[in-house]
Amino acid sequence: QVQLVESGGGLVQTGGSLRLSCAASGRTFSGYSMGWFRQAPEKAREFVAFIDRSGGGTYYTDSVKGRFTISRDNAKNTLYLQMNSLKPEDTAVYYCAATERVLNIHRSETYNTWGQGTQVTVSS
């Protein structure tokens, strides 16, 4: 099974940018499709973005389209989330997750491996 560690979170002002990273170890990273999720205080975990094993296919939740970009470098075993034009409502703990499935990629139940999360706080 793959192990995942996120980094890159922090405090940023509205309109600012952050790039999250998710370093993978263990089993072959390129064998997994990957997702980013987030969870704000007292809210359910929600889907943010998905990327397939090759990196050729991506999918975003509507609220981040045009602002966030998911990418991966299979040679470096690393997943990324570039976040631009950040808003206070983007404040949450962000998690990366891995799956070998190809359906229901927006559902957290589809993913069987999760990182520990990294905090993103956007001040107004």
XYZ file of N, CA, C and O in Angstrom:
496
model
N 0.841 -1.185 0.000
C 0.000 0.000 0.000
C 0.882 1.242 0.000
O 1.985 1.229 0.542
N 0.396 2.307 -0.609
C 1.160 3.540 -0.673
C 0.935 4.348 0.599
O -0.135 4.306 1.207
N 1.955 5.084 1.026
C 1.837 6.024 2.145
C 1.912 7.447 1.602
O 2.676 7.707 0.657
N 1.149 8.348 2.222
C 1.017 9.709 1.705
C 1.306 10.736 2.795
O 0.819 10.585 3.928
N 2.059 11.785 2.440
C 2.365 12.872 3.374
C 2.179 14.201 2.651
O 2.888 14.488 1.673
N 1.258 15.015 3.159
C 1.008 16.335 2.575
C 1.920 17.396 3.188
O 2.356 17.272 4.335
N 2.137 18.457 2.421
C 2.877 19.621 2.906
C 2.472 20.823 2.078
O 1.800 20.680 1.052
N 2.874 22.005 2.538
C 2.637 23.212 1.756
C 1.507 24.093 2.240
O 1.288 25.178 1.690
N 0.791 23.658 3.257
C -0.279 24.486 3.777
C 0.270 25.692 4.528
O 1.472 25.816 4.757
N -0.641 26.600 4.883
C -0.223 27.782 5.620
C -1.297 28.831 5.648
O -2.460 28.565 5.301
N -0.896 30.037 6.060
C -1.800 31.181 6.145
C -1.523 32.117 4.976
O -0.368 32.489 4.729
N -2.578 32.502 4.271
C -2.437 33.373 3.114
C -3.615 34.333 3.081
O -4.691 34.022 3.600
N -3.400 35.493 2.489
C -4.478 36.475 2.375
C -5.391 36.137 1.201
O -4.995 35.424 0.264
N -6.588 36.669 1.241
C -7.523 36.507 0.134
C -6.857 36.962 -1.170
O -6.212 38.014 -1.218
N -7.009 36.133 -2.201
C -6.391 36.411 -3.492
C -5.006 35.838 -3.658
O -4.456 35.854 -4.770
N -4.455 35.295 -2.596
C -3.119 34.729 -2.648
C -3.100 33.318 -3.213
O -4.126 32.774 -3.636
N -1.913 32.732 -3.211
C -1.710 31.402 -3.782
C -0.931 30.513 -2.828
O -0.117 31.002 -2.020
N -1.160 29.228 -2.946
C -0.396 28.198 -2.245
C -0.281 26.997 -3.163
O -1.160 26.753 -3.992
N 0.785 26.236 -3.004
C 0.914 24.955 -3.705
C 1.084 23.858 -2.674
O 2.066 23.857 -1.917
N 0.141 22.951 -2.651
C 0.226 21.789 -1.779
C 0.950 20.655 -2.499
O 0.808 20.492 -3.710
N 1.689 19.877 -1.723
C 2.358 18.691 -2.251
C 1.933 17.477 -1.444
O 1.585 17.590 -0.272
N 1.973 16.341 -2.081
C 1.650 15.074 -1.433
C 2.704 14.075 -1.882
O 2.705 13.644 -3.044
N 3.597 13.722 -0.978
C 4.675 12.796 -1.297
C 4.232 11.372 -1.012
O 3.714 11.078 0.069
N 4.449 10.490 -1.978
C 4.028 9.101 -1.851
C 5.233 8.189 -1.703
O 6.283 8.419 -2.309
N 5.070 7.144 -0.922
C 6.111 6.136 -0.768
C 5.436 4.776 -0.646
O 4.232 4.672 -0.429
N 6.230 3.731 -0.798
C 5.668 2.395 -0.725
C 5.437 1.838 -2.111
O 6.342 1.852 -2.935
N 4.233 1.425 -2.388
C 3.907 0.848 -3.687
C 3.980 1.888 -4.795
O 4.018 3.078 -4.539
N 4.010 1.437 -6.018
C 4.204 2.294 -7.181
C 3.133 3.377 -7.256
O 1.950 3.082 -7.428
N 3.586 4.609 -7.174
C 2.680 5.761 -7.175
C 1.866 5.826 -8.451
O 0.680 6.151 -8.432
N 2.496 5.500 -9.560
C 1.811 5.623 -10.852
C 0.675 4.616 -11.022
O -0.101 4.711 -11.968
N 0.567 3.681 -10.115
C -0.520 2.717 -10.172
C -1.810 3.209 -9.549
O -2.821 2.513 -9.580
N -1.792 4.427 -9.008
C -2.945 4.972 -8.302
C -3.450 6.243 -8.970
O -2.666 7.111 -9.355
N -4.761 6.354 -9.038
C -5.374 7.649 -9.286
C -5.415 8.384 -7.945
O -5.456 7.760 -6.883
N -5.403 9.714 -8.014
C -5.261 10.508 -6.792
C -6.339 11.582 -6.687
O -6.800 12.119 -7.707
N -6.670 11.920 -5.466
C -7.635 12.984 -5.232
C -7.191 13.906 -4.122
O -6.366 13.542 -3.286
N -7.722 15.116 -4.160
C -7.603 16.073 -3.058
C -9.004 16.291 -2.479
O -9.963 16.491 -3.237
N -9.073 16.255 -1.177
C -10.297 16.561 -0.448
C -9.988 17.641 0.583
O -8.822 17.895 0.884
N -11.027 18.243 1.134
C -10.823 19.218 2.202
C -11.954 19.114 3.211
O -13.059 18.679 2.879
N -11.643 19.536 4.437
C -12.638 19.513 5.495
C -12.497 20.767 6.340
O -11.460 20.971 6.971
N -13.537 21.574 6.315
C -13.595 22.772 7.135
C -14.189 22.404 8.497
O -14.868 21.380 8.631
N -13.945 23.252 9.516
C -14.486 22.956 10.845
C -16.000 22.759 10.817
O -16.726 23.527 10.184
N -16.443 21.691 11.456
C -17.863 21.373 11.598
C -18.553 21.123 10.260
O -19.778 21.216 10.161
N -17.787 20.793 9.248
C -18.359 20.446 7.945
C -17.851 19.078 7.515
O -16.816 18.602 7.974
N -18.595 18.466 6.603
C -18.183 17.167 6.078
C -16.997 17.321 5.135
O -16.787 18.387 4.543
N -16.240 16.249 5.010
C -15.132 16.256 4.054
C -15.714 16.351 2.646
O -16.674 15.648 2.317
N -15.114 17.204 1.804
C -15.630 17.384 0.468
C -14.542 17.187 -0.585
O -13.364 17.479 -0.370
N -14.969 16.712 -1.744
C -14.094 16.493 -2.878
C -13.633 17.825 -3.454
O -14.425 18.768 -3.570
N -12.359 17.884 -3.850
C -11.808 19.082 -4.471
C -11.370 18.809 -5.912
O -11.789 19.497 -6.841
N -10.514 17.790 -6.096
C -9.963 17.545 -7.426
C -9.500 16.102 -7.539
O -9.198 15.456 -6.534
N -9.416 15.633 -8.791
C -9.012 14.257 -9.107
C -8.067 14.278 -10.299
O -8.210 15.103 -11.217
N -7.126 13.316 -10.289
C -6.250 13.137 -11.431
C -6.038 11.648 -11.643
O -5.861 10.895 -10.676
N -6.066 11.212 -12.900
C -5.902 9.785 -13.157
C -4.433 9.385 -13.083
O -3.554 10.208 -12.846
N -4.169 8.083 -13.310
C -2.829 7.552 -13.073
C -1.767 8.185 -13.959
O -0.631 8.392 -13.519
N -2.129 8.493 -15.181
C -1.154 9.059 -16.108
C -1.019 10.575 -15.976
O -0.058 11.159 -16.466
N -2.015 11.195 -15.349
C -2.050 12.654 -15.259
C -2.781 13.298 -16.413
O -2.906 14.520 -16.462
N -3.286 12.484 -17.342
C -3.947 13.031 -18.509
C -5.399 13.409 -18.295
O -5.971 14.139 -19.110
N -5.990 12.919 -17.229
C -7.384 13.216 -16.947
C -7.549 13.856 -15.588
O -7.028 13.354 -14.592
N -8.254 14.982 -15.547
C -8.488 15.691 -14.291
C -9.950 16.067 -14.163
O -10.673 16.162 -15.163
N -10.360 16.310 -12.933
C -11.755 16.660 -12.657
C -11.771 17.501 -11.396
O -11.022 17.215 -10.463
N -12.627 18.553 -11.387
C -12.667 19.487 -10.266
C -14.099 19.706 -9.788
O -15.042 19.672 -10.586
N -14.231 20.006 -8.529
C -15.516 20.485 -8.058
C -15.724 21.899 -8.587
O -14.756 22.640 -8.842
N -16.966 22.280 -8.782
C -17.270 23.549 -9.454
C -16.670 24.758 -8.742
O -16.239 25.722 -9.398
N -16.619 24.724 -7.429
C -16.187 25.911 -6.679
C -14.703 26.238 -6.845
O -14.280 27.349 -6.504
N -13.907 25.315 -7.382
C -12.473 25.580 -7.548
C -12.051 25.622 -9.011
O -10.883 25.912 -9.299
N -12.952 25.335 -9.909
C -12.607 25.347 -11.337
C -12.083 26.714 -11.751
O -12.658 27.741 -11.395
N -10.979 26.718 -12.491
C -10.368 27.968 -12.927
C -9.434 28.585 -11.905
O -8.705 29.524 -12.234
N -9.436 28.078 -10.684
C -8.558 28.613 -9.627
C -7.530 27.588 -9.175
O -6.394 27.943 -8.857
N -7.916 26.329 -9.100
C -7.039 25.256 -8.626
C -6.616 24.385 -9.799
O -7.394 24.161 -10.736
N -5.393 23.844 -9.716
C -4.892 22.917 -10.717
C -4.239 21.730 -10.028
O -3.320 21.908 -9.227
N -4.723 20.549 -10.339
C -4.118 19.319 -9.820
C -3.132 18.786 -10.850
O -3.394 18.846 -12.058
N -2.019 18.286 -10.375
C -1.015 17.706 -11.277
C -0.224 16.659 -10.505
O -0.333 16.555 -9.285
N 0.569 15.896 -11.240
C 1.393 14.869 -10.594
C 2.678 14.691 -11.371
O 2.731 14.924 -12.586
N 3.699 14.261 -10.649
C 4.980 13.919 -11.254
C 5.282 12.496 -10.823
O 5.746 12.264 -9.691
N 5.001 11.545 -11.693
C 5.188 10.140 -11.312
C 6.653 9.784 -11.108
O 6.970 8.874 -10.339
N 7.550 10.493 -11.752
C 8.980 10.236 -11.557
C 9.426 10.647 -10.155
O 10.376 10.071 -9.607
N 8.738 11.640 -9.586
C 9.063 12.130 -8.246
C 8.108 11.601 -7.185
O 8.203 11.982 -6.016
N 7.158 10.766 -7.591
C 6.174 10.204 -6.656
C 5.446 11.293 -5.875
O 5.265 11.186 -4.651
N 5.052 12.343 -6.570
C 4.469 13.492 -5.893
C 3.225 13.996 -6.624
O 3.204 14.086 -7.854
N 2.231 14.334 -5.832
C 0.994 14.948 -6.289
C 1.004 16.409 -5.851
O 1.525 16.739 -4.781
N 0.396 17.279 -6.674
C 0.365 18.707 -6.359
C -1.054 19.254 -6.468
O -1.899 18.721 -7.195
N -1.274 20.354 -5.740
C -2.484 21.140 -5.919
C -2.072 22.600 -5.889
O -1.732 23.128 -4.827
N -2.083 23.244 -7.047
C -1.809 24.671 -7.140
C -3.110 25.422 -6.908
O -4.084 25.210 -7.645
N -3.113 26.271 -5.894
C -4.319 27.004 -5.522
C -4.082 28.492 -5.698
O -3.219 29.072 -5.028
N -4.823 29.105 -6.607
C -4.723 30.536 -6.878
C -6.033 31.230 -6.524
O -7.063 30.577 -6.368
N -5.967 32.543 -6.412
C -7.163 33.352 -6.109
C -7.923 32.779 -4.914
O -9.145 32.607 -4.954
N -7.202 32.509 -3.866
C -7.801 31.868 -2.692
C -8.816 32.770 -2.017
O -8.670 34.007 -1.994
N -9.845 32.126 -1.465
C -10.939 32.814 -0.790
C -11.046 32.298 0.650
O -10.629 31.170 0.930
N -11.637 33.079 1.537
C -11.800 32.596 2.920
C -12.538 31.258 2.996
O -12.232 30.437 3.868
N -13.465 31.029 2.080
C -14.207 29.765 2.092
C -13.374 28.564 1.668
O -13.837 27.425 1.747
N -12.139 28.794 1.224
C -11.216 27.695 0.928
C -10.498 27.210 2.182
O -9.776 26.202 2.132
N -10.687 27.904 3.301
C -10.045 27.511 4.548
C -10.517 26.126 4.980
O -11.716 25.869 5.089
N -9.548 25.218 5.186
C -9.863 23.837 5.540
C -8.566 23.071 5.742
O -7.480 23.562 5.408
N -8.708 21.862 6.260
C -7.605 20.905 6.218
C -7.717 20.168 4.887
O -8.788 19.661 4.543
N -6.623 20.139 4.149
C -6.593 19.503 2.838
C -5.902 18.145 2.928
O -4.821 18.036 3.521
N -6.541 17.141 2.329
C -6.041 15.779 2.348
C -5.810 15.272 0.928
O -6.649 15.507 0.049
N -4.730 14.538 0.732
C -4.589 13.797 -0.510
C -4.979 12.340 -0.237
O -4.880 11.868 0.896
N -5.430 11.664 -1.287
C -5.903 10.302 -1.133
C -5.640 9.521 -2.413
O -5.611 10.101 -3.501
N -5.470 8.215 -2.264
C -5.148 7.341 -3.384
C -6.225 6.284 -3.575
O -6.803 5.797 -2.599
N -6.461 5.937 -4.837
C -7.421 4.900 -5.147
C -6.982 4.112 -6.374
O -6.320 4.658 -7.265
N -7.379 2.850 -6.431
C -7.160 2.021 -7.611
C -8.445 1.912 -8.427
O -8.472 1.235 -9.449
N -9.490 2.594 -7.982
C -10.775 2.554 -8.660
C -10.884 3.697 -9.672
O -10.117 4.652 -9.631
N -11.867 3.580 -10.552
C -12.062 4.607 -11.584
C -13.462 5.191 -11.570
O -13.761 6.098 -12.350
N -14.329 4.683 -10.695
C -15.693 5.186 -10.611
C -15.886 5.938 -9.300
O -15.178 5.702 -8.330
N -16.877 6.828 -9.295
C -17.245 7.568 -8.077
C -16.045 8.268 -7.469
O -15.854 8.243 -6.244
N -15.250 8.889 -8.281
C -13.990 9.470 -7.803
C -14.211 10.704 -6.946
O -13.273 11.211 -6.336
N -15.430 11.201 -6.860
C -15.730 12.348 -6.020
C -16.136 11.922 -4.609
O -16.356 12.771 -3.747
N -16.250 10.627 -4.376
C -16.691 10.127 -3.074
C -15.492 9.679 -2.240
O -14.633 8.939 -2.723
N -15.446 10.082 -0.988
C -14.315 9.726 -0.130
C -14.218 8.218 0.074
O -13.115 7.685 0.249
N -15.349 7.522 0.010
C -15.346 6.065 0.221
C -14.568 5.322 -0.871
O -14.171 4.179 -0.692
N -14.358 5.972 -2.004
C -13.642 5.353 -3.122
C -12.151 5.204 -2.832
O -11.478 4.362 -3.409
N -11.632 6.023 -1.919
C -10.201 6.080 -1.650
C -9.861 5.240 -0.424
O -10.563 5.316 0.584
N -8.778 4.481 -0.515
C -8.442 3.605 0.603
C -7.171 4.022 1.338
O -6.799 3.392 2.335
N -6.496 5.057 0.864
C -5.303 5.537 1.537
C -5.350 7.053 1.607
O -5.606 7.703 0.588
N -5.081 7.587 2.800
C -5.166 9.020 3.038
C -3.896 9.536 3.710
O -3.261 8.827 4.496
N -3.570 10.789 3.425
C -2.532 11.465 4.176
C -3.085 12.025 5.473
O -4.276 11.883 5.772
N -2.217 12.698 6.227
C -2.618 13.200 7.548
C -3.269 14.575 7.461
O -3.853 15.041 8.440
N -3.137 15.252 6.313
C -3.760 16.554 6.113
C -2.807 17.704 6.350
O -1.843 17.589 7.109
N -3.090 18.820 5.692
C -2.327 20.052 5.892
C -3.316 21.212 5.943
O -4.248 21.283 5.146
N -3.110 22.111 6.892
C -4.058 23.206 7.135
C -3.817 24.355 6.156
O -2.673 24.810 5.984
N -4.886 24.807 5.545
C -4.866 26.003 4.710
C -5.824 27.011 5.328
O -7.000 26.706 5.540
N -5.320 28.206 5.611
C -6.147 29.263 6.190
C -6.033 30.503 5.313
O -4.921 30.979 5.059
N -7.177 30.991 4.869
C -7.221 32.182 4.014
C -7.882 33.294 4.809
O -9.048 33.191 5.192
N -7.133 34.352 5.041
C -7.653 35.476 5.827
C -8.328 36.492 4.910
O -7.900 36.715 3.777
N -9.365 37.131 5.452
C -10.110 38.112 4.653
C -9.543 39.514 4.829
O -8.683 39.754 5.646
